[in-house]
XYZ file of C-alpha atoms in Angstrom:
56
model
C -43.135 56.862 95.986
C -44.471 54.762 98.826
C -47.453 52.512 98.628
C -50.459 53.509 100.639
C -51.901 50.949 102.942
C -55.428 49.993 102.102
C -57.936 49.481 104.812
C -59.746 46.192 104.797
C -63.042 46.601 102.981
C -64.817 45.297 106.049
C -68.236 46.913 106.370
C -69.062 48.958 109.436
C -71.288 47.334 112.021
C -74.961 48.185 111.757
C -76.131 51.009 113.990
C -79.074 50.596 116.264
C -82.062 52.815 115.469
C -81.387 54.681 118.705
C -77.749 55.352 117.767
C -78.717 56.430 114.270
C -81.342 58.820 115.670
C -78.771 60.297 118.061
C -76.315 60.867 115.206
C -78.989 62.526 113.099
C -79.976 64.766 116.010
C -76.347 65.812 116.549
C -75.977 66.561 112.842
C -79.114 68.697 112.937
C -77.901 70.604 116.003
C -74.490 71.177 114.446
C -76.110 72.478 111.267
C -78.225 74.911 113.259
C -75.212 76.120 115.222
C -73.201 76.738 112.051
C -76.121 78.594 110.465
C -76.553 80.721 113.608
C -72.852 81.630 113.695
C -72.854 82.549 110.004
C -75.940 84.701 110.499
C -74.362 86.493 113.482
C -71.168 87.132 111.516
C -73.170 88.552 108.603
C -75.019 90.841 111.019
C -71.732 92.065 112.532
C -70.302 92.792 109.094
C -73.495 94.577 108.051
C -73.425 96.727 111.216
C -69.791 97.652 110.668
C -70.484 98.534 107.056
C -73.469 100.708 108.015
C -71.680 102.470 110.897
C -67.916 102.841 110.318
C -67.514 104.549 113.724
C -68.322 101.228 115.451
C -65.405 99.376 113.880
C -62.857 98.162 116.454
């Protein structure tokens, strides 16, 4: 068994309020995109279930 190298417990540099706001905005946009894609996939599955003739 090999020893794992430990990272120095050096804290990350503080983010500026502008950088933090940008990160939060990106996280919000990513969350919306994931939710939209899940919703679209659920709709496709529901349509295929309701109309078997439309299945590829």
